[in-house]
Short mmCIF file of C-alpha atoms in Angstrom, two decimals:
data_model
loop_
_atom_site.label_atom_id
_atom_site.label_comp_id
_atom_site.label_asym_id
_atom_site.label_seq_id
_atom_site.Cartn_x
_atom_site.Cartn_y
_atom_site.Cartn_z
CA MET A 1051 -26.26 -25.21 17.60
CA ALA A 1052 -26.07 -23.49 20.98
CA TRP A 1053 -24.79 -20.30 19.35
CA LEU A 1054 -27.68 -20.30 16.88
CA VAL A 1055 -30.22 -20.66 19.69
CA TYR A 1056 -28.50 -17.86 21.60
CA SER A 1057 -28.45 -15.52 18.59
CA LEU A 1058 -32.07 -16.28 17.63
CA LEU A 1059 -33.36 -15.48 21.13
CA TYR A 1060 -31.02 -12.55 21.78
CA PRO A 1061 -33.46 -9.92 20.43
CA GLU A 1062 -36.03 -11.06 23.01
CA GLY A 1063 -33.77 -9.82 25.81
CA ILE A 1064 -33.81 -13.05 27.81
CA TRP A 1065 -30.04 -13.44 28.05
CA SER A 1066 -29.54 -11.21 31.09
CA TRP A 1067 -26.45 -12.49 32.87
CA ALA A 1068 -27.83 -11.21 36.20
CA ALA A 1069 -30.87 -13.51 35.88
CA PRO A 1070 -29.41 -16.48 37.82
CA TYR A 1071 -28.34 -14.21 40.67
CA VAL A 1072 -31.71 -12.42 40.77
CA PHE A 1073 -33.52 -15.76 40.73
CA VAL A 1074 -31.52 -17.13 43.67
CA VAL A 1075 -31.93 -13.91 45.68
CA THR A 1076 -35.67 -13.83 45.01
CA VAL A 1077 -36.05 -17.42 46.18
CA PHE A 1078 -34.07 -16.62 49.33
CA ARG A 1079 -36.18 -13.54 50.09
CA LEU A 1080 -39.41 -15.43 49.56
CA LEU A 1081 -38.34 -18.26 51.84
CA SER A 1082 -37.12 -15.76 54.44
CA LEU A 1083 -40.47 -13.98 54.53
CA LEU A 1084 -42.33 -17.29 54.78
CA VAL A 1085 -40.12 -18.43 57.68
CA PHE A 1086 -40.55 -15.06 59.41
CA LEU A 1087 -44.33 -15.18 58.98
CA VAL A 1088 -44.56 -18.70 60.41
CA SER A 1089 -42.21 -17.80 63.27
CA ILE A 1090 -44.05 -14.68 64.46
CA THR A 1091 -47.40 -16.44 64.11
CA THR A 1092 -46.13 -19.31 66.28
CA ILE A 1093 -44.62 -16.93 68.82
CA ALA A 1094 -47.84 -14.90 69.01
CA GLY A 1095 -49.84 -18.08 69.61
CA LEU A 1096 -47.47 -19.23 72.36
CA LEU A 1097 -47.66 -15.84 74.08
CA THR A 1098 -51.43 -16.01 74.00
CA LEU A 1099 -51.36 -19.47 75.60
CA VAL A 1100 -48.99 -18.26 78.30
CA GLY A 1101 -51.38 -15.43 79.14
CA ALA A 1102 -49.54 -12.45 77.73
CA GLY A 1103 -51.73 -9.60 76.65
CA PRO A 1104 -52.25 -8.31 73.11
CA ALA A 1105 -50.02 -5.33 73.79
CA ALA A 1106 -47.01 -7.52 74.57
CA THR A 1107 -47.65 -9.63 71.48
CA ASN A 1108 -47.91 -6.55 69.25
CA GLU A 1109 -44.71 -5.06 70.68
CA LEU A 1110 -42.82 -8.33 70.10
CA VAL A 1111 -44.04 -8.65 66.49
CA ILE A 1112 -43.28 -4.97 65.77
CA GLY A 1113 -39.82 -5.25 67.33
CA LEU A 1114 -38.91 -8.39 65.38
CA TYR A 1115 -40.12 -6.95 62.09
CA ASN A 1116 -38.39 -3.59 62.50
CA THR A 1117 -35.19 -5.31 63.64
CA LEU A 1118 -34.94 -8.23 61.23
CA ILE A 1119 -36.76 -7.00 58.15
CA LEU A 1120 -35.92 -3.31 58.01
CA ARG A 1121 -32.27 -3.61 59.06
CA MET A 1122 -31.36 -6.53 56.78
CA TRP A 1123 -31.67 -5.68 53.10
CA TYR A 1124 -31.73 -9.32 51.95
CA LEU A 1125 -34.87 -9.88 54.03
CA GLN A 1126 -36.49 -6.71 52.74
CA PRO A 1127 -38.00 -7.37 49.29
CA TYR A 1128 -38.95 -3.88 48.17
CA GLY A 1129 -38.33 -1.73 51.23
CA VAL A 1130 -40.60 0.23 53.55
CA ASN A 1131 -40.59 3.99 54.05
CA GLY A 1132 -40.32 3.77 57.82
CA PRO A 1133 -40.76 1.51 60.83
CA LEU A 1134 -44.23 0.01 61.20
CA THR A 1135 -46.11 0.50 64.48
CA SER A 1136 -49.01 -1.93 64.06
CA ALA A 1137 -49.08 -5.72 63.83
CA GLN A 1138 -51.93 -5.56 61.31
CA GLU A 1139 -49.79 -3.39 59.01
CA ILE A 1140 -46.91 -5.83 59.39
CA PHE A 1141 -48.99 -8.88 58.40
CA ALA A 1142 -50.54 -7.00 55.49
CA SER A 1143 -47.11 -5.85 54.31
CA ILE A 1144 -45.68 -9.38 54.54
CA GLN A 1145 -48.60 -10.87 52.62
CA GLY A 1146 -48.27 -8.26 49.87
CA ASP A 1147 -44.51 -8.81 49.65
CA ILE A 1148 -44.96 -12.59 49.41
CA LEU A 1149 -47.48 -12.19 46.60
CA SER A 1150 -45.21 -9.77 44.72
CA LEU A 1151 -42.22 -12.08 45.14
CA ALA A 1152 -44.20 -15.09 43.91
CA LEU A 1153 -45.28 -13.25 40.74
CA SER A 1154 -41.74 -12.01 40.17
CA LEU A 1155 -40.37 -15.51 40.75
CA TRP A 1156 -42.74 -16.93 38.11
CA ASP A 1157 -41.29 -14.61 35.47
CA GLN A 1158 -37.70 -15.13 36.58
CA ALA A 1159 -38.06 -18.92 36.66
CA PHE A 1160 -38.31 -19.10 32.87
CA ILE A 1161 -35.23 -16.93 32.42
CA PHE A 1162 -33.43 -19.16 34.91
CA LEU A 1163 -34.54 -22.22 32.91
CA TYR A 1164 -32.91 -20.79 29.77
CA PHE A 1165 -29.57 -20.53 31.54
CA PHE A 1166 -30.04 -23.87 33.27
CA CYS A 1167 -30.75 -25.72 30.01
CA ALA A 1168 -27.85 -23.96 28.30
CA GLY A 1169 -25.48 -24.88 31.13
CA VAL A 1170 -26.59 -28.52 31.12
CA GLY A 1171 -26.25 -28.68 27.33
CA VAL A 1172 -22.73 -27.27 27.33
CA ALA A 1173 -21.69 -29.53 30.23
CA LEU A 1174 -23.00 -32.65 28.48
CA PHE A 1175 -21.34 -31.59 25.23
CA LEU A 1176 -17.96 -31.25 26.96
CA GLN A 1177 -18.55 -34.59 28.65
CA SER A 1178 -19.30 -36.18 25.28
CA LEU A 1179 -15.90 -35.03 24.00
CA TYR A 1180 -14.21 -36.88 26.85
CA ARG A 1181 -16.52 -39.92 26.92
CA LEU A 1182 -18.04 -40.76 23.55
CA GLU A 1183 -21.41 -42.14 24.61
CA HIS A 1184 -24.89 -41.76 23.17
CA ARG A 1185 -26.43 -40.47 26.39
CA PHE A 1186 -24.19 -37.41 26.55
CA VAL A 1187 -24.74 -36.56 22.88
CA GLY A 1188 -28.51 -36.97 23.14
CA GLY A 1189 -28.63 -35.13 26.46
CA ALA A 1190 -26.80 -32.10 25.05
CA PHE A 1191 -29.14 -32.01 22.05
CA ILE A 1192 -32.30 -32.25 24.18
CA ALA A 1193 -31.05 -29.61 26.64
CA ILE A 1194 -30.35 -27.03 23.92
CA GLN A 1195 -33.63 -27.75 22.15
CA SER A 1196 -35.48 -27.38 25.46
CA ILE A 1197 -34.60 -23.68 25.42
CA LEU A 1198 -36.77 -23.24 22.33
CA VAL A 1199 -39.56 -25.27 23.93
CA VAL A 1200 -39.59 -23.05 27.03
CA ALA A 1201 -39.42 -19.93 24.86
CA ALA A 1202 -42.39 -21.16 22.81
CA PHE A 1203 -44.35 -21.70 26.03
CA ARG A 1204 -43.71 -18.03 26.90
CA ASN A 1205 -44.85 -16.93 23.41
CA LEU A 1206 -41.46 -15.51 22.49
CA GLY A 1207 -40.37 -14.91 18.91
CA ILE A 1208 -38.79 -18.24 18.03
CA PRO A 1209 -38.09 -19.22 14.39
CA ASN A 1210 -41.21 -20.48 12.68
CA PHE A 1211 -42.95 -20.64 9.31
CA ILE A 1212 -46.06 -18.47 9.28
CA VAL A 1213 -46.54 -19.33 5.61
CA PHE A 1214 -44.51 -22.22 4.28
CA PRO A 1215 -42.34 -21.04 1.35
CA THR A 1216 -42.86 -22.64 -2.03
CA ASN A 1217 -39.41 -21.57 -3.24
CA PHE A 1218 -36.73 -24.11 -2.37
CA LEU A 1219 -33.94 -21.52 -1.97
CA GLU A 1220 -36.05 -19.45 0.37
CA PHE A 1221 -36.82 -22.58 2.35
CA ALA A 1222 -33.18 -23.72 2.50
CA THR A 1223 -31.87 -20.31 3.66
CA SER A 1224 -34.53 -19.67 6.30
CA SER A 1225 -33.51 -19.51 9.96
CA VAL A 1226 -35.74 -22.46 10.85
CA GLN A 1227 -34.15 -24.73 8.26
CA ILE A 1228 -30.61 -23.62 9.13
CA LEU A 1229 -31.24 -24.41 12.79
CA ALA A 1230 -32.71 -27.79 11.85
CA LEU A 1231 -29.77 -28.63 9.58
CA VAL A 1232 -27.21 -27.60 12.18
CA SER A 1233 -28.98 -29.69 14.82
CA PHE A 1234 -29.12 -32.67 12.46
CA ALA A 1235 -25.46 -32.21 11.54
CA TYR A 1236 -24.52 -32.17 15.23
CA LEU A 1237 -26.34 -35.45 15.83
CA GLU A 1238 -24.95 -37.00 12.65
CA VAL A 1239 -21.32 -36.13 13.35
CA SER A 1240 -21.58 -37.03 17.03
CA TYR A 1241 -23.15 -40.42 16.44
CA GLN A 1242 -20.64 -41.18 13.69
CA MET A 1243 -17.84 -40.42 16.15
CA VAL A 1244 -19.47 -42.65 18.76
CA TYR A 1245 -19.80 -45.46 16.20
CA SER A 1246 -16.19 -45.13 15.04
CA TYR A 1247 -15.01 -45.13 18.64
CA SER A 1248 -17.08 -48.22 19.49
CA VAL A 1249 -15.60 -50.04 16.46
CA GLY A 1250 -11.98 -49.03 16.96
CA LYS A 1251 -11.72 -49.17 20.75
CA PRO A 1252 -12.10 -52.99 21.09
CA VAL A 1253 -9.39 -53.50 18.47
CA GLU A 1254 -7.03 -51.20 20.37
CA ASP A 1255 -7.82 -52.92 23.67
CA ARG A 1256 -7.25 -56.34 22.15
CA GLU A 1257 -3.96 -55.22 20.61
CA GLU A 1258 -2.78 -53.81 23.92
CA THR A 1259 -3.79 -57.00 25.74
CA LEU A 1260 -1.97 -59.17 23.20
CA LYS A 1261 1.17 -57.05 23.47
CA LYS A 1262 1.16 -57.48 27.24
CA GLN A 1263 0.63 -61.23 26.92
CA LEU A 1264 3.43 -61.62 24.38
CA LEU A 1265 5.72 -59.52 26.57
CA ALA A 1266 4.86 -61.62 29.62
CA LEU A 1267 5.47 -64.80 27.62
CA ARG A 1268 8.87 -63.59 26.45
CA GLN A 1269 9.83 -62.49 29.96
CA ALA A 1270 8.82 -65.87 31.37
CA THR A 1271 10.93 -67.64 28.75
CA ARG A 1272 13.94 -65.41 29.43
CA LYS A 1273 13.54 -65.93 33.15
CA GLN A 1274 13.52 -69.69 32.73
CA ASP A 1275 16.59 -69.53 30.47
CA ALA A 1276 18.40 -67.51 33.11
CA ILE A 1277 17.47 -70.07 35.78
CA GLU A 1278 18.80 -72.89 33.61
CA ARG A 1279 22.05 -71.04 33.00
CA GLU A 1280 22.47 -70.63 36.74
CA ARG A 1281 21.84 -74.34 37.20
CA LYS A 1282 24.51 -75.15 34.62
CA VAL A 1283 27.00 -72.92 36.41
CA SER A 1284 26.16 -74.45 39.77
CA SER A 1285 26.42 -77.99 38.35
CA THR A 1286 29.84 -77.18 36.85
CA SER A 1287 31.15 -75.92 40.15
CA MET A 1288 29.68 -78.90 41.94
CA SER A 1289 31.47 -81.31 39.58
CA ARG A 1290 34.72 -80.17 41.07
CA SER A 1291 33.71 -81.37 44.51
CA SER A 1292 33.95 -84.85 45.88
CA GLY A 1293 32.31 -87.92 44.33
CA ALA A 1294 29.99 -88.44 47.28
CA THR A 1295 28.68 -84.93 46.99
CA ILE A 1296 28.08 -85.36 43.25
CA PHE A 1297 26.25 -88.62 43.83
CA SER A 1298 23.99 -87.07 46.46
CA TYR A 1299 23.23 -84.10 44.18
CA LEU A 1300 22.28 -86.37 41.26
CA ARG A 1301 20.13 -88.52 43.49
CA GLU A 1302 18.29 -85.45 44.79
CA ALA A 1303 17.76 -84.12 41.24
CA ILE A 1304 16.40 -87.48 40.06
CA GLU A 1305 14.06 -87.70 43.01
CA ARG A 1306 12.77 -84.16 42.40
CA GLN A 1307 12.17 -84.68 38.67
CA VAL A 1308 11.05 -88.30 38.57
CA LEU A 1309 9.69 -89.07 42.00
CA GLY A 1310 8.88 -85.50 42.94
CA ASP A 1311 5.56 -84.20 44.19
CA LYS A 1312 2.69 -83.11 41.94
CA ASP A 1313 3.45 -79.36 42.16
CA VAL A 1314 6.99 -79.82 40.90
CA LEU A 1315 5.84 -81.94 37.96
CA GLU A 1316 3.12 -79.43 37.08
CA ASN A 1317 5.67 -76.60 37.15
CA LEU A 1318 7.92 -78.54 34.79
CA ASP A 1319 5.02 -79.14 32.41
CA ALA A 1320 4.04 -75.46 32.56
CA ILE A 1321 7.60 -74.39 31.78
CA SER A 1322 7.69 -76.76 28.82
CA ASP A 1323 4.34 -75.44 27.54
CA VAL A 1324 5.51 -71.84 27.86
CA ARG A 1325 8.64 -72.60 25.89
CA ARG A 1326 6.76 -74.42 23.14
CA LEU A 1327 4.26 -71.55 22.94
CA GLN A 1328 7.08 -69.03 22.64
CA HIS A 1329 8.69 -71.02 19.82
CA TYR A 1330 5.34 -71.28 18.05
CA VAL A 1331 4.70 -67.52 18.31
CA ASP A 1332 8.21 -66.72 17.05
CA ASP A 1333 7.81 -69.06 14.07
CA LEU A 1334 4.38 -67.63 13.29
CA LEU A 1335 5.62 -64.04 13.33
CA GLU A 1336 8.62 -64.93 11.15
CA GLN A 1337 6.58 -66.80 8.54
CA ASP A 1338 3.65 -64.37 8.34
CA PRO A 1339 4.44 -60.63 8.72
CA GLN A 1340 0.73 -59.88 9.10
CA ALA A 1341 0.21 -62.40 11.89
CA ARG A 1342 0.34 -59.72 14.58
CA ASP A 1343 -2.42 -57.71 12.90
CA GLU A 1344 -4.52 -60.83 12.44
CA LEU A 1345 -4.11 -61.84 16.07
CA THR A 1346 -5.16 -58.40 17.27
CA ALA A 1347 -8.05 -58.18 14.75
CA ARG A 1348 -6.49 -55.02 13.30
CA ALA A 1349 -6.68 -56.54 9.83
CA ALA A 1350 -10.45 -56.93 10.19
CA ALA A 1351 -10.94 -53.33 11.34
CA PRO A 1352 -11.77 -50.78 8.63
CA SER A 1353 -9.05 -48.40 7.55
CA GLN A 1354 -9.08 -44.73 8.47
CA GLN A 1355 -9.54 -43.65 4.85
CA TYR A 1356 -12.55 -45.94 4.49
CA VAL A 1357 -14.15 -44.72 7.72
CA ILE A 1358 -13.61 -41.05 6.82
CA GLY A 1359 -14.83 -41.52 3.26
CA SER A 1360 -17.91 -43.51 4.21
CA THR A 1361 -18.75 -41.04 6.97
CA ILE A 1362 -18.55 -38.02 4.66
CA ILE A 1363 -20.49 -39.69 1.85
CA GLY A 1364 -23.13 -41.18 4.13
CA SER A 1365 -23.62 -37.97 6.09
CA GLY A 1366 -23.88 -35.93 2.89
CA ILE A 1367 -26.50 -38.28 1.44
CA ARG A 1368 -28.55 -38.21 4.63
CA LEU A 1369 -28.29 -34.42 4.88
CA VAL A 1370 -29.51 -33.90 1.32
CA SER A 1371 -32.27 -36.46 1.84
CA VAL A 1372 -33.48 -34.69 4.97
CA VAL A 1373 -33.61 -31.33 3.19
CA LEU A 1374 -35.50 -32.69 0.19
CA LEU A 1375 -37.92 -34.78 2.23
CA SER A 1376 -38.67 -31.93 4.62
CA PHE A 1377 -39.37 -29.55 1.73
CA VAL A 1378 -41.64 -32.05 -0.04
CA LEU A 1379 -43.50 -33.24 3.04
CA LEU A 1380 -43.94 -29.81 4.63
CA ASN A 1381 -45.12 -28.32 1.33
CA PRO A 1382 -48.07 -30.50 0.29
CA ARG A 1383 -48.60 -28.65 -3.00
CA VAL A 1384 -45.24 -29.85 -4.29
CA PHE A 1385 -46.09 -33.44 -3.44
CA LEU A 1386 -49.70 -33.31 -4.63
CA SER A 1387 -48.73 -31.68 -7.92
CA PHE A 1388 -47.45 -35.07 -9.09
CA LEU A 1389 -50.88 -36.63 -8.53
CA GLU A 1390 -52.62 -34.33 -11.07
CA LEU A 1391 -55.59 -33.65 -8.83
CA PRO A 1392 -58.62 -31.67 -10.03
CA PRO A 1393 -58.28 -27.87 -9.77
CA GLY A 1394 -60.94 -27.73 -7.07
CA ILE A 1395 -58.88 -29.95 -4.77
CA ALA A 1396 -55.45 -28.63 -5.78
CA ASN A 1397 -56.45 -25.01 -5.02
CA SER A 1398 -58.49 -25.72 -1.89
CA VAL A 1399 -57.80 -24.05 1.43
CA GLU A 1400 -57.58 -27.42 3.21
CA LEU A 1401 -54.21 -28.08 1.61
CA LEU A 1402 -52.75 -25.26 3.71
CA GLN A 1403 -53.88 -26.82 6.99
CA PRO A 1404 -51.43 -28.64 9.30
CA GLU A 1405 -53.48 -31.82 9.06
CA ILE A 1406 -52.39 -32.32 5.44
CA VAL A 1407 -48.75 -31.99 6.48
CA LEU A 1408 -49.25 -34.56 9.23
CA LEU A 1409 -51.03 -36.86 6.79
CA LEU A 1410 -47.88 -36.94 4.66
CA LEU A 1411 -45.28 -36.62 7.40
CA VAL A 1412 -46.40 -39.22 9.93
CA PRO A 1413 -46.28 -42.28 7.59
CA ILE A 1414 -42.79 -41.37 6.36
CA VAL A 1415 -41.53 -40.80 9.90
CA LEU A 1416 -42.98 -44.08 11.15
CA LEU A 1417 -41.64 -46.01 8.17
CA PHE A 1418 -38.04 -46.09 9.42
CA PRO A 1419 -38.72 -47.48 12.92
CA PHE A 1420 -41.17 -49.96 11.40
CA VAL A 1421 -38.50 -51.31 9.02
CA ALA A 1422 -36.00 -51.50 11.90
CA LEU A 1423 -38.58 -53.36 13.98
CA VAL A 1424 -39.24 -55.88 11.21
CA ILE A 1425 -35.50 -56.48 10.74
CA GLY A 1426 -35.15 -57.02 14.48
CA TRP A 1427 -37.99 -59.54 14.49
CA VAL A 1428 -36.49 -61.51 11.61
CA SER A 1429 -33.02 -61.55 13.20
CA ARG A 1430 -34.45 -62.61 16.55
CA ASP A 1431 -36.43 -65.45 14.96
CA GLU A 1432 -33.30 -66.71 13.21
CA GLU A 1433 -31.36 -66.65 16.47
CA ILE A 1434 -34.14 -68.53 18.27
CA GLU A 1435 -34.28 -71.14 15.52
CA GLU A 1436 -30.50 -71.51 15.68
CA LEU A 1437 -30.63 -72.07 19.44
CA GLU A 1438 -33.49 -74.57 19.19
CA MET A 1439 -31.77 -76.68 16.52
CA THR A 1440 -30.39 -80.05 17.54
CA ASP A 1441 -26.89 -81.27 16.79
CA ALA A 1442 -28.14 -83.41 13.91
CA GLU A 1443 -30.00 -80.47 12.38
CA ARG A 1444 -26.92 -78.26 12.71
CA GLU A 1445 -24.83 -80.93 11.01
CA GLN A 1446 -27.35 -81.23 8.18
CA LYS A 1447 -27.40 -77.45 7.78
CA ARG A 1448 -23.61 -77.37 7.63
CA ILE A 1449 -23.56 -80.14 5.01
CA ARG A 1450 -26.14 -78.32 2.90
CA GLU A 1451 -24.11 -75.11 3.03
CA GLU A 1452 -20.92 -76.94 2.05
CA ARG A 1453 -22.77 -78.71 -0.76
CA LYS A 1454 -24.10 -75.41 -2.00
CA LYS A 1455 -20.61 -73.89 -1.99
CA ARG A 1456 -19.20 -76.86 -3.90
CA LEU A 1457 -21.97 -76.65 -6.48
CA GLU A 1458 -21.41 -72.91 -6.92
CA GLY A 1459 -17.69 -73.47 -7.37
CA HIS A 1460 -18.33 -76.26 -9.86
CA GLU A 1461 -20.66 -74.02 -11.86
CA GLU A 1462 -18.04 -71.27 -11.98
CA GLU A 1463 -15.41 -73.71 -13.28
CA THR A 1464 -17.66 -74.99 -16.13
CA PRO A 1465 -19.71 -72.00 -17.30
CA SER A 1466 -20.17 -73.37 -20.82
CA ARG A 1467 -22.17 -76.36 -19.67
CA SER A 1468 -25.77 -76.53 -20.83
CA THR A 1469 -28.75 -76.23 -18.55
CA GLU A 1470 -29.84 -79.83 -19.06
CA GLU A 1471 -26.39 -81.16 -18.15
CA GLU A 1472 -26.35 -79.00 -15.05
CA ASP A 1473 -29.71 -80.36 -13.99
CA GLU A 1474 -28.56 -83.95 -14.49
CA TRP A 1475 -25.32 -83.49 -12.57
CA ASP A 1476 -27.14 -81.61 -9.82
CA ALA A 1477 -29.60 -84.49 -9.50
CA VAL A 1478 -26.76 -87.01 -9.27
CA LEU A 1479 -24.95 -84.92 -6.66
CA GLU A 1480 -28.16 -84.48 -4.73
CA GLU A 1481 -28.77 -88.23 -4.67
CA THR A 1482 -25.17 -89.02 -3.76
CA PHE A 1483 -24.77 -86.51 -0.94
CA GLY A 1484 -28.34 -87.00 0.17
CA ASN A 1485 -27.76 -90.71 0.68
CA ASN A 1486 -24.54 -90.01 2.57
CA THR A 1487 -26.27 -87.64 4.95
#
């Protein structure tokens, strides 16, 4: 997309790589002249208040101008043939230079905007490759398209339809349509990547978290087993000591386990829970090979083949739809030919006006956000109703759903039953379950 915009505007001669440097230097020169003008005006006023004569003021202004302006090229916009000897000439020269720099800066500002928008677009595009977020994708698209907007404001030769083509091949191969399709393809592919990333990233994070938790659980179990083995070794060595020592050790162990404080008992319960949890996880993984995928929600995530296939098919359908809709809506004669209008209306000049295109284009464009808005309203109302329901209403709703599932399963098991029998059995079931509820 950026390359197309660059190649389309290249014949206009706006891509001068010295433009950013010239713009910065021009701004610096303009600010320097403004600062110099304010400074010498202030100094001249102070000298007048002190009581210095006009001759001293003129000599100071002439000396500063000939020293600072003529000897420093970056403060000299367009140069002067020789040193100036009059303060009036100096002020007139500065005013003329400021006006010339302002006009030059106006022209250079647009060229600078082209490079600025291009730089922002490329930077946001590279950022979107590293961080798949909508704001970077949309920002890159808007920045590149802003180049065409600025060029149109300057009346440059941007791609446009002077007369809309009635031939579909001519329309599809035009530079305007190619730029539009490439821009749409960029948005389509980028947003599909963002969507795939947003769907797959939580599954990966959950899988990584579960792996860490299972590893920590196994390490805790192994650590406890090692501690118990050390206790067995120490108890064996202690059994070889005297009877009094053994009795005191047993008494201390009983007091710690039975009559111990709350922290010790809680630690023992936690160790027991960890061990039971480890045994449960091991049994679950042995009995069900897909248990790990189900715990990490990997089984619920779509496969790579499905994501790639649906992305290609969906993007292709949307791309073809955009081409066909744009050709039909931007060419009113094609659309109005199906209405079989009278020849006076079908061949009128008004059909070539932009208002007819807007009359067809605006309703179609507003249809999609309107449908999305209606869907959002319906979903929000259902959520509000769900939150406002009482426990009894939720229980009744659950019973009705279960009853409906049982009835559907019963109908699938006996498909040969007549309609009258179904109505009778449904009535009986309704009365039975209705009375129970």
